[in-house]
mmCIF file of C-alpha atoms in Angstrom:
data_model
loop_
_atom_site.group_PDB
_atom_site.id
_atom_site.type_symbol
_atom_site.label_atom_id
_atom_site.label_comp_id
_atom_site.label_asym_id
_atom_site.label_seq_id
_atom_site.Cartn_x
_atom_site.Cartn_y
_atom_site.Cartn_z
ATOM 1 C CA UNK A 1 -62.718 -16.848 7.889
ATOM 2 C CA UNK A 2 -60.142 -15.644 10.323
ATOM 3 C CA UNK A 3 -60.337 -18.843 12.350
ATOM 4 C CA UNK A 4 -59.743 -20.987 9.239
ATOM 5 C CA UNK A 5 -56.683 -18.948 8.262
ATOM 6 C CA UNK A 6 -55.348 -19.158 11.799
ATOM 7 C CA UNK A 7 -55.703 -22.944 11.881
ATOM 8 C CA UNK A 8 -53.909 -23.249 8.543
ATOM 9 C CA UNK A 9 -51.011 -21.160 9.826
ATOM 10 C CA UNK A 10 -50.834 -23.197 12.998
ATOM 11 C CA UNK A 11 -50.765 -26.425 10.950
ATOM 12 C CA UNK A 12 -47.941 -25.101 8.764
ATOM 13 C CA UNK A 13 -45.965 -24.079 11.836
ATOM 14 C CA UNK A 14 -46.493 -27.490 13.382
ATOM 15 C CA UNK A 15 -45.355 -29.282 10.250
ATOM 16 C CA UNK A 16 -42.236 -27.078 10.066
ATOM 17 C CA UNK A 17 -41.458 -27.791 13.724
ATOM 18 C CA UNK A 18 -41.841 -31.536 13.167
ATOM 19 C CA UNK A 19 -39.567 -31.443 10.109
ATOM 20 C CA UNK A 20 -36.951 -29.410 11.980
ATOM 21 C CA UNK A 21 -37.110 -31.803 14.943
ATOM 22 C CA UNK A 22 -36.728 -34.810 12.633
ATOM 23 C CA UNK A 23 -33.704 -33.235 10.923
ATOM 24 C CA UNK A 24 -32.188 -32.416 14.313
ATOM 25 C CA UNK A 25 -32.674 -35.956 15.559
ATOM 26 C CA UNK A 26 -31.255 -37.393 12.328
ATOM 27 C CA UNK A 27 -28.241 -35.104 12.639
ATOM 28 C CA UNK A 28 -27.631 -36.145 16.223
ATOM 29 C CA UNK A 29 -27.911 -39.812 15.327
ATOM 30 C CA UNK A 30 -25.558 -39.310 12.382
ATOM 31 C CA UNK A 31 -22.947 -37.564 14.505
ATOM 32 C CA UNK A 32 -23.146 -40.200 17.192
ATOM 33 C CA UNK A 33 -22.736 -42.985 14.657
ATOM 34 C CA UNK A 34 -26.138 -44.478 15.189
ATOM 35 C CA UNK A 35 -26.544 -45.129 11.456
ATOM 36 C CA UNK A 36 -23.046 -46.645 11.177
ATOM 37 C CA UNK A 37 -23.484 -49.618 13.427
ATOM 38 C CA UNK A 38 -22.326 -51.969 10.675
ATOM 39 C CA UNK A 39 -19.102 -50.032 9.953
ATOM 40 C CA UNK A 40 -15.630 -51.432 10.755
ATOM 41 C CA UNK A 41 -13.660 -49.700 13.505
ATOM 42 C CA UNK A 42 -9.894 -49.114 13.225
ATOM 43 C CA UNK A 43 -7.238 -47.328 15.258
ATOM 44 C CA UNK A 44 -4.292 -45.189 14.207
ATOM 45 C CA UNK A 45 -1.672 -43.288 16.193
ATOM 46 C CA UNK A 46 0.050 -40.030 15.250
ATOM 47 C CA UNK A 47 2.487 -37.721 16.999
ATOM 48 C CA UNK A 48 0.517 -34.813 15.542
ATOM 49 C CA UNK A 49 -3.226 -35.155 14.899
ATOM 50 C CA UNK A 50 -3.100 -32.351 12.310
ATOM 51 C CA UNK A 51 -6.271 -30.660 13.601
ATOM 52 C CA UNK A 52 -8.527 -33.678 13.021
ATOM 53 C CA UNK A 53 -11.797 -33.661 14.927
ATOM 54 C CA UNK A 54 -14.560 -36.175 15.496
ATOM 55 C CA UNK A 55 -16.695 -36.285 12.370
ATOM 56 C CA UNK A 56 -13.798 -35.605 9.980
ATOM 57 C CA UNK A 57 -13.985 -37.539 6.723
ATOM 58 C CA UNK A 58 -12.044 -40.690 5.942
ATOM 59 C CA UNK A 59 -10.964 -41.152 2.300
ATOM 60 C CA UNK A 60 -9.661 -44.351 0.721
ATOM 61 C CA UNK A 61 -6.987 -43.946 -2.003
ATOM 62 C CA UNK A 62 -7.966 -40.300 -2.542
ATOM 63 C CA UNK A 63 -11.531 -41.220 -3.423
ATOM 64 C CA UNK A 64 -14.853 -40.097 -1.943
ATOM 65 C CA UNK A 65 -15.512 -40.358 1.795
ATOM 66 C CA UNK A 66 -15.874 -43.928 3.043
ATOM 67 C CA UNK A 67 -16.156 -43.210 6.751
ATOM 68 C CA UNK A 68 -15.672 -40.705 9.540
ATOM 69 C CA UNK A 69 -13.409 -40.095 12.492
ATOM 70 C CA UNK A 70 -15.092 -41.126 15.708
ATOM 71 C CA UNK A 71 -12.608 -40.169 18.454
ATOM 72 C CA UNK A 72 -9.472 -38.023 18.674
ATOM 73 C CA UNK A 73 -7.723 -38.227 22.038
ATOM 74 C CA UNK A 74 -4.351 -38.574 23.686
ATOM 75 C CA UNK A 75 -3.135 -42.133 23.917
ATOM 76 C CA UNK A 76 -3.631 -43.305 27.524
ATOM 77 C CA UNK A 77 -0.580 -45.562 27.263
ATOM 78 C CA UNK A 78 1.750 -43.042 25.558
ATOM 79 C CA UNK A 79 1.288 -39.333 26.172
ATOM 80 C CA UNK A 80 3.557 -38.409 23.232
ATOM 81 C CA UNK A 81 1.064 -39.505 20.587
ATOM 82 C CA UNK A 82 -2.596 -39.091 19.631
ATOM 83 C CA UNK A 83 -5.058 -41.932 19.192
ATOM 84 C CA UNK A 84 -7.567 -41.670 16.357
ATOM 85 C CA UNK A 85 -10.507 -44.060 16.187
ATOM 86 C CA UNK A 86 -12.421 -44.106 12.906
ATOM 87 C CA UNK A 87 -15.097 -46.094 11.135
ATOM 88 C CA UNK A 88 -15.251 -47.126 7.491
ATOM 89 C CA UNK A 89 -17.778 -49.000 5.411
ATOM 90 C CA UNK A 90 -17.481 -52.795 5.450
ATOM 91 C CA UNK A 91 -16.866 -53.019 1.706
ATOM 92 C CA UNK A 92 -13.698 -50.877 1.872
ATOM 93 C CA UNK A 93 -10.730 -53.269 1.323
ATOM 94 C CA UNK A 94 -8.461 -52.158 4.147
ATOM 95 C CA UNK A 95 -5.518 -54.597 4.429
ATOM 96 C CA UNK A 96 -3.115 -55.304 7.236
ATOM 97 C CA UNK A 97 -0.393 -53.333 5.431
ATOM 98 C CA UNK A 98 -2.598 -50.325 4.619
ATOM 99 C CA UNK A 99 -1.275 -46.966 5.796
ATOM 100 C CA UNK A 100 -3.155 -44.176 7.562
ATOM 101 C CA UNK A 101 -2.094 -40.605 6.725
ATOM 102 C CA UNK A 102 -3.368 -37.116 7.484
ATOM 103 C CA UNK A 103 -3.833 -35.123 4.304
ATOM 104 C CA UNK A 104 -5.821 -32.330 2.655
ATOM 105 C CA UNK A 105 -6.954 -31.424 -0.829
ATOM 106 C CA UNK A 106 -5.468 -27.915 -0.700
ATOM 107 C CA UNK A 107 -3.528 -25.741 1.771
ATOM 108 C CA UNK A 108 -6.731 -23.897 2.716
ATOM 109 C CA UNK A 109 -9.009 -26.926 3.090
ATOM 110 C CA UNK A 110 -9.566 -28.971 6.243
ATOM 111 C CA UNK A 111 -7.490 -32.058 6.868
ATOM 112 C CA UNK A 112 -8.960 -35.525 6.520
ATOM 113 C CA UNK A 113 -7.792 -39.019 7.325
ATOM 114 C CA UNK A 114 -6.555 -40.849 4.236
ATOM 115 C CA UNK A 115 -6.041 -44.577 3.802
ATOM 116 C CA UNK A 116 -3.284 -45.747 1.446
ATOM 117 C CA UNK A 117 -4.241 -49.137 -0.081
ATOM 118 C CA UNK A 118 -2.248 -52.199 0.890
ATOM 119 C CA UNK A 119 -0.964 -55.009 -1.297
ATOM 120 C CA UNK A 120 -3.187 -57.599 -2.921
ATOM 121 C CA UNK A 121 -1.439 -60.439 -1.125
ATOM 122 C CA UNK A 122 -2.134 -58.986 2.337
ATOM 123 C CA UNK A 123 -5.144 -60.078 4.362
ATOM 124 C CA UNK A 124 -8.083 -57.904 5.330
ATOM 125 C CA UNK A 125 -7.551 -56.025 8.573
ATOM 126 C CA UNK A 126 -10.047 -57.209 11.225
ATOM 127 C CA UNK A 127 -12.264 -54.775 13.093
ATOM 128 C CA UNK A 128 -10.523 -53.085 16.013
ATOM 129 C CA UNK A 129 -7.033 -53.533 14.589
ATOM 130 C CA UNK A 130 -4.414 -50.777 14.501
ATOM 131 C CA UNK A 131 -3.190 -49.544 11.123
ATOM 132 C CA UNK A 132 0.301 -48.323 10.423
ATOM 133 C CA UNK A 133 0.539 -44.553 10.173
ATOM 134 C CA UNK A 134 2.756 -41.908 8.660
ATOM 135 C CA UNK A 135 3.556 -38.910 10.842
ATOM 136 C CA UNK A 136 1.964 -35.635 9.854
ATOM 137 C CA UNK A 137 4.165 -32.607 9.269
ATOM 138 C CA UNK A 138 2.407 -29.306 9.676
ATOM 139 C CA UNK A 139 3.586 -25.761 9.296
ATOM 140 C CA UNK A 140 5.244 -25.816 12.705
ATOM 141 C CA UNK A 141 7.310 -28.858 11.819
ATOM 142 C CA UNK A 142 8.256 -27.330 8.458
ATOM 143 C CA UNK A 143 9.326 -24.116 10.158
ATOM 144 C CA UNK A 144 11.448 -26.117 12.596
ATOM 145 C CA UNK A 145 13.094 -28.019 9.721
ATOM 146 C CA UNK A 146 13.779 -24.777 7.878
ATOM 147 C CA UNK A 147 15.222 -23.239 11.046
ATOM 148 C CA UNK A 148 17.581 -26.207 11.434
ATOM 149 C CA UNK A 149 18.663 -25.904 7.807
ATOM 150 C CA UNK A 150 19.275 -22.158 8.023
ATOM 151 C CA UNK A 151 22.898 -22.350 9.354
ATOM 152 C CA UNK A 152 23.839 -24.912 6.720
ATOM 153 C CA UNK A 153 22.172 -22.775 4.049
ATOM 154 C CA UNK A 154 24.233 -19.772 5.167
ATOM 155 C CA UNK A 155 27.435 -21.795 4.940
ATOM 156 C CA UNK A 156 26.404 -23.066 1.514
ATOM 157 C CA UNK A 157 25.685 -19.529 0.297
ATOM 158 C CA UNK A 158 29.058 -18.334 1.628
ATOM 159 C CA UNK A 159 30.848 -21.161 -0.217
ATOM 160 C CA UNK A 160 28.833 -20.397 -3.337
ATOM 161 C CA UNK A 161 29.805 -16.728 -3.187
ATOM 162 C CA UNK A 162 33.442 -17.722 -2.770
ATOM 163 C CA UNK A 163 33.267 -20.034 -5.784
ATOM 164 C CA UNK A 164 31.597 -17.285 -7.816
ATOM 165 C CA UNK A 165 34.439 -14.907 -6.941
ATOM 166 C CA UNK A 166 37.010 -17.538 -7.920
ATOM 167 C CA UNK A 167 35.127 -18.138 -11.156
ATOM 168 C CA UNK A 168 35.194 -14.426 -11.914
ATOM 169 C CA UNK A 169 38.965 -14.378 -11.380
ATOM 170 C CA UNK A 170 39.352 -17.419 -13.629
ATOM 171 C CA UNK A 171 37.228 -15.828 -16.352
ATOM 172 C CA UNK A 172 39.297 -12.661 -16.118
ATOM 173 C CA UNK A 173 42.508 -14.667 -16.520
ATOM 174 C CA UNK A 174 41.090 -16.566 -19.476
ATOM 175 C CA UNK A 175 40.076 -13.296 -21.100
ATOM 176 C CA UNK A 176 43.565 -11.969 -20.479
ATOM 177 C CA UNK A 177 45.110 -15.045 -22.078
ATOM 178 C CA UNK A 178 42.729 -14.919 -25.038
ATOM 179 C CA UNK A 179 43.458 -11.330 -25.938
ATOM 180 C CA UNK A 180 43.734 -10.166 -29.515
ATOM 181 C CA UNK A 181 47.466 -10.723 -29.733
ATOM 182 C CA UNK A 182 47.336 -14.261 -28.383
ATOM 183 C CA UNK A 183 44.415 -15.046 -30.639
ATOM 184 C CA UNK A 184 46.441 -13.931 -33.648
ATOM 185 C CA UNK A 185 49.399 -16.046 -32.517
ATOM 186 C CA UNK A 186 47.190 -19.051 -31.945
ATOM 187 C CA UNK A 187 45.576 -18.626 -35.343
ATOM 188 C CA UNK A 188 48.994 -18.348 -36.973
ATOM 189 C CA UNK A 189 50.220 -21.483 -35.172
ATOM 190 C CA UNK A 190 47.166 -23.423 -36.256
ATOM 191 C CA UNK A 191 47.697 -22.209 -39.795
ATOM 192 C CA UNK A 192 51.324 -23.382 -39.735
ATOM 193 C CA UNK A 193 50.331 -26.776 -38.422
ATOM 194 C CA UNK A 194 47.637 -27.089 -41.079
ATOM 195 C CA UNK A 195 50.098 -26.080 -43.776
ATOM 196 C CA UNK A 196 52.687 -28.574 -42.567
ATOM 197 C CA UNK A 197 50.089 -31.329 -42.601
ATOM 198 C CA UNK A 198 49.025 -30.384 -46.113
ATOM 199 C CA UNK A 199 52.624 -30.405 -47.361
ATOM 200 C CA UNK A 200 53.532 -33.720 -45.727
ATOM 201 C CA UNK A 201 50.238 -35.461 -46.277
ATOM 202 C CA UNK A 202 51.519 -37.722 -49.086
ATOM 203 C CA UNK A 203 54.810 -38.731 -47.363
ATOM 204 C CA UNK A 204 52.945 -39.311 -44.124
ATOM 205 C CA UNK A 205 50.370 -41.433 -45.897
ATOM 206 C CA UNK A 206 53.120 -43.362 -47.636
ATOM 207 C CA UNK A 207 54.882 -43.981 -44.324
ATOM 208 C CA UNK A 208 51.700 -45.272 -42.746
ATOM 209 C CA UNK A 209 51.069 -47.569 -45.702
ATOM 210 C CA UNK A 210 54.666 -48.796 -45.498
ATOM 211 C CA UNK A 211 54.270 -49.559 -41.802
ATOM 212 C CA UNK A 212 51.049 -51.439 -42.486
ATOM 213 C CA UNK A 213 52.738 -53.500 -45.194
ATOM 214 C CA UNK A 214 55.693 -54.236 -42.928
ATOM 215 C CA UNK A 215 53.352 -55.306 -40.161
ATOM 216 C CA UNK A 216 51.522 -57.604 -42.554
ATOM 217 C CA UNK A 217 54.847 -59.149 -43.593
ATOM 218 C CA UNK A 218 56.005 -59.506 -40.025
ATOM 219 C CA UNK A 219 53.046 -61.671 -38.957
ATOM 220 C CA UNK A 220 53.874 -64.613 -41.334
ATOM 221 C CA UNK A 221 57.549 -64.328 -40.388
ATOM 222 C CA UNK A 222 56.699 -64.652 -36.726
ATOM 223 C CA UNK A 223 54.531 -67.663 -37.502
ATOM 224 C CA UNK A 224 57.435 -69.273 -39.380
ATOM 225 C CA UNK A 225 59.756 -68.521 -36.500
ATOM 226 C CA UNK A 226 57.373 -70.113 -34.022
ATOM 227 C CA UNK A 227 57.003 -73.153 -36.266
ATOM 228 C CA UNK A 228 60.786 -73.422 -36.571
ATOM 229 C CA UNK A 229 61.151 -73.184 -32.812
ATOM 230 C CA UNK A 230 58.576 -75.941 -32.409
ATOM 231 C CA UNK A 231 60.447 -78.157 -34.878
ATOM 232 C CA UNK A 232 63.709 -77.483 -33.095
ATOM 233 C CA UNK A 233 62.102 -78.323 -29.770
ATOM 234 C CA UNK A 234 60.766 -81.563 -31.201
ATOM 235 C CA UNK A 235 64.216 -82.440 -32.587
ATOM 236 C CA UNK A 236 65.853 -81.737 -29.244
ATOM 237 C CA UNK A 237 63.342 -83.922 -27.473
ATOM 238 C CA UNK A 238 64.063 -86.715 -29.950
ATOM 239 C CA UNK A 239 67.828 -86.365 -29.458
ATOM 240 C CA UNK A 240 67.437 -86.275 -25.707
ATOM 241 C CA UNK A 241 65.493 -89.520 -25.781
ATOM 242 C CA UNK A 242 67.973 -91.334 -28.036
ATOM 243 C CA UNK A 243 71.201 -90.260 -26.313
ATOM 244 C CA UNK A 244 72.330 -92.035 -23.156
ATOM 245 C CA UNK A 245 71.786 -90.308 -19.831
ATOM 246 C CA UNK A 246 75.443 -90.925 -18.914
ATOM 247 C CA UNK A 247 76.559 -87.978 -21.021
ATOM 248 C CA UNK A 248 76.074 -84.982 -18.710
ATOM 249 C CA UNK A 249 77.969 -82.682 -21.049
ATOM 250 C CA UNK A 250 75.579 -83.490 -23.897
ATOM 251 C CA UNK A 251 72.527 -83.029 -21.664
ATOM 252 C CA UNK A 252 73.909 -79.690 -20.534
ATOM 253 C CA UNK A 253 74.332 -78.619 -24.166
ATOM 254 C CA UNK A 254 70.750 -79.598 -24.873
ATOM 255 C CA UNK A 255 69.557 -77.632 -21.844
ATOM 256 C CA UNK A 256 71.506 -74.596 -23.102
ATOM 257 C CA UNK A 257 69.861 -74.977 -26.480
ATOM 258 C CA UNK A 258 66.467 -75.225 -24.782
ATOM 259 C CA UNK A 259 67.131 -71.971 -22.936
ATOM 260 C CA UNK A 260 68.099 -70.346 -26.224
ATOM 261 C CA UNK A 261 64.796 -71.447 -27.714
ATOM 262 C CA UNK A 262 62.900 -70.117 -24.713
ATOM 263 C CA UNK A 263 64.725 -66.816 -25.115
ATOM 264 C CA UNK A 264 63.735 -66.753 -28.778
ATOM 265 C CA UNK A 265 60.118 -67.391 -27.792
ATOM 266 C CA UNK A 266 60.256 -64.528 -25.284
ATOM 267 C CA UNK A 267 61.706 -62.230 -27.920
ATOM 268 C CA UNK A 268 58.898 -63.261 -30.282
ATOM 269 C CA UNK A 269 56.262 -62.473 -27.655
ATOM 270 C CA UNK A 270 57.861 -59.088 -26.904
ATOM 271 C CA UNK A 271 57.912 -58.318 -30.590
ATOM 272 C CA UNK A 272 54.199 -59.107 -30.789
ATOM 273 C CA UNK A 273 53.457 -56.684 -27.956
ATOM 274 C CA UNK A 274 55.617 -53.869 -29.271
ATOM 275 C CA UNK A 275 54.627 -54.215 -32.915
ATOM 276 C CA UNK A 276 51.821 -51.654 -32.692
ATOM 277 C CA UNK A 277 53.853 -49.170 -30.632
ATOM 278 C CA UNK A 278 57.165 -49.228 -32.545
ATOM 279 C CA UNK A 279 56.736 -48.578 -36.228
ATOM 280 C CA UNK A 280 60.212 -47.274 -37.093
ATOM 281 C CA UNK A 281 62.957 -49.374 -38.655
ATOM 282 C CA UNK A 282 60.588 -52.279 -39.202
ATOM 283 C CA UNK A 283 62.342 -53.297 -42.404
ATOM 284 C CA UNK A 284 65.642 -53.791 -40.554
ATOM 285 C CA UNK A 285 63.892 -55.748 -37.839
ATOM 286 C CA UNK A 286 62.216 -57.931 -40.456
ATOM 287 C CA UNK A 287 65.528 -58.589 -42.186
ATOM 288 C CA UNK A 288 67.276 -59.501 -38.933
ATOM 289 C CA UNK A 289 64.503 -61.817 -37.824
ATOM 290 C CA UNK A 290 64.338 -63.382 -41.275
ATOM 291 C CA UNK A 291 68.088 -64.092 -41.101
ATOM 292 C CA UNK A 292 67.709 -65.450 -37.562
ATOM 293 C CA UNK A 293 64.871 -67.689 -38.684
ATOM 294 C CA UNK A 294 66.942 -68.996 -41.577
ATOM 295 C CA UNK A 295 69.925 -69.644 -39.294
ATOM 296 C CA UNK A 296 67.726 -71.451 -36.790
ATOM 297 C CA UNK A 297 66.144 -73.471 -39.580
ATOM 298 C CA UNK A 298 69.603 -74.419 -40.908
ATOM 299 C CA UNK A 299 70.694 -75.345 -37.409
ATOM 300 C CA UNK A 300 67.613 -77.532 -36.997
ATOM 301 C CA UNK A 301 68.245 -79.260 -40.313
ATOM 302 C CA UNK A 302 71.892 -79.805 -39.271
ATOM 303 C CA UNK A 303 70.762 -81.414 -36.021
ATOM 304 C CA UNK A 304 68.367 -83.650 -37.917
ATOM 305 C CA UNK A 305 71.047 -84.782 -40.401
ATOM 306 C CA UNK A 306 74.193 -84.716 -38.202
ATOM 307 C CA UNK A 307 73.302 -84.841 -34.505
ATOM 308 C CA UNK A 308 76.913 -85.758 -33.663
ATOM 309 C CA UNK A 309 77.906 -82.134 -34.284
ATOM 310 C CA UNK A 310 76.763 -81.422 -30.756
ATOM 311 C CA UNK A 311 79.650 -83.670 -29.544
ATOM 312 C CA UNK A 312 82.360 -82.940 -32.134
ATOM 313 C CA UNK A 313 83.658 -79.678 -33.404
ATOM 314 C CA UNK A 314 84.404 -81.041 -36.912
ATOM 315 C CA UNK A 315 83.470 -83.881 -39.208
ATOM 316 C CA UNK A 316 85.026 -87.375 -38.579
ATOM 317 C CA UNK A 317 88.135 -88.073 -40.710
ATOM 318 C CA UNK A 318 87.516 -90.145 -43.813
ATOM 319 C CA UNK A 319 88.189 -93.858 -43.525
ATOM 320 C CA UNK A 320 91.096 -95.115 -45.669
ATOM 321 C CA UNK A 321 91.380 -98.839 -46.304
ATOM 322 C CA UNK A 322 94.428 -100.409 -44.664
ATOM 323 C CA UNK A 323 94.799 -97.642 -42.043
ATOM 324 C CA UNK A 324 93.696 -97.700 -38.492
ATOM 325 C CA UNK A 325 91.642 -94.714 -37.353
ATOM 326 C CA UNK A 326 93.258 -92.665 -34.607
ATOM 327 C CA UNK A 327 91.214 -92.382 -31.461
ATOM 328 C CA UNK A 328 89.938 -88.904 -30.519
#
């Protein structure tokens, strides 16, 4: 009975030892990459390895592990950076523009090697190629950055304190200006302005309406004046073509008249520009321009009917039968 129990115990111990040895061998093979012979090998270089060790996980796009770090060593060709060799599964779509980064899930967790996906148009990265990497910033680097920013932060705080003091002075002055007495004066002034507006609301409205009406009347008058100028210009062109070129005095008179018309056109354009800005005395301006337009229209009609008035100061004497006309 005792021998049977002893054999059973020995068999159990042997089975346990065999299982433990198998697990140990499987673990060794797993760590050495024996089971990952079909994985794709890539390289990445970092100035700071971020505490990565052989066997660290490799994650693609923040997903589950797709591989492991195989080697972490100093770059033989550049002593200022670390070389990381890692393996990933063949089905992982690592592209030539994929990015290798060192990351972690939380501040207290271990770092892992992350792969940022590349673009769809990029080609698959072949085995043994080197991926682009993004430098890792640890606590030491952050402390160094903060130390470099400390002097500038002190200057910024000093400027901020100065601005706060100036703001306090400004607020004190505003409070001094807006005291009870000044508030009463301001309220009284606003009340006077409101009362004046209420009293003059109807005359002011009437004045605005009058200006609008005058402006509406001025637009047709300007159109008539432009039309009259155009007719006068056409008449002058006709006279200039029919009169001989050997009369320099007549041509000079026509040129003077042309300059007068150009001046009238300039005045018309200036009146168009200043119509909205100058609303006073519009009735007088309308009357004067209406009279000028009538005079110019009469002058144009006179030129059409009696063009010789440009050469003579008066009408020719009447012809009497039996008498010889005196030469001019």
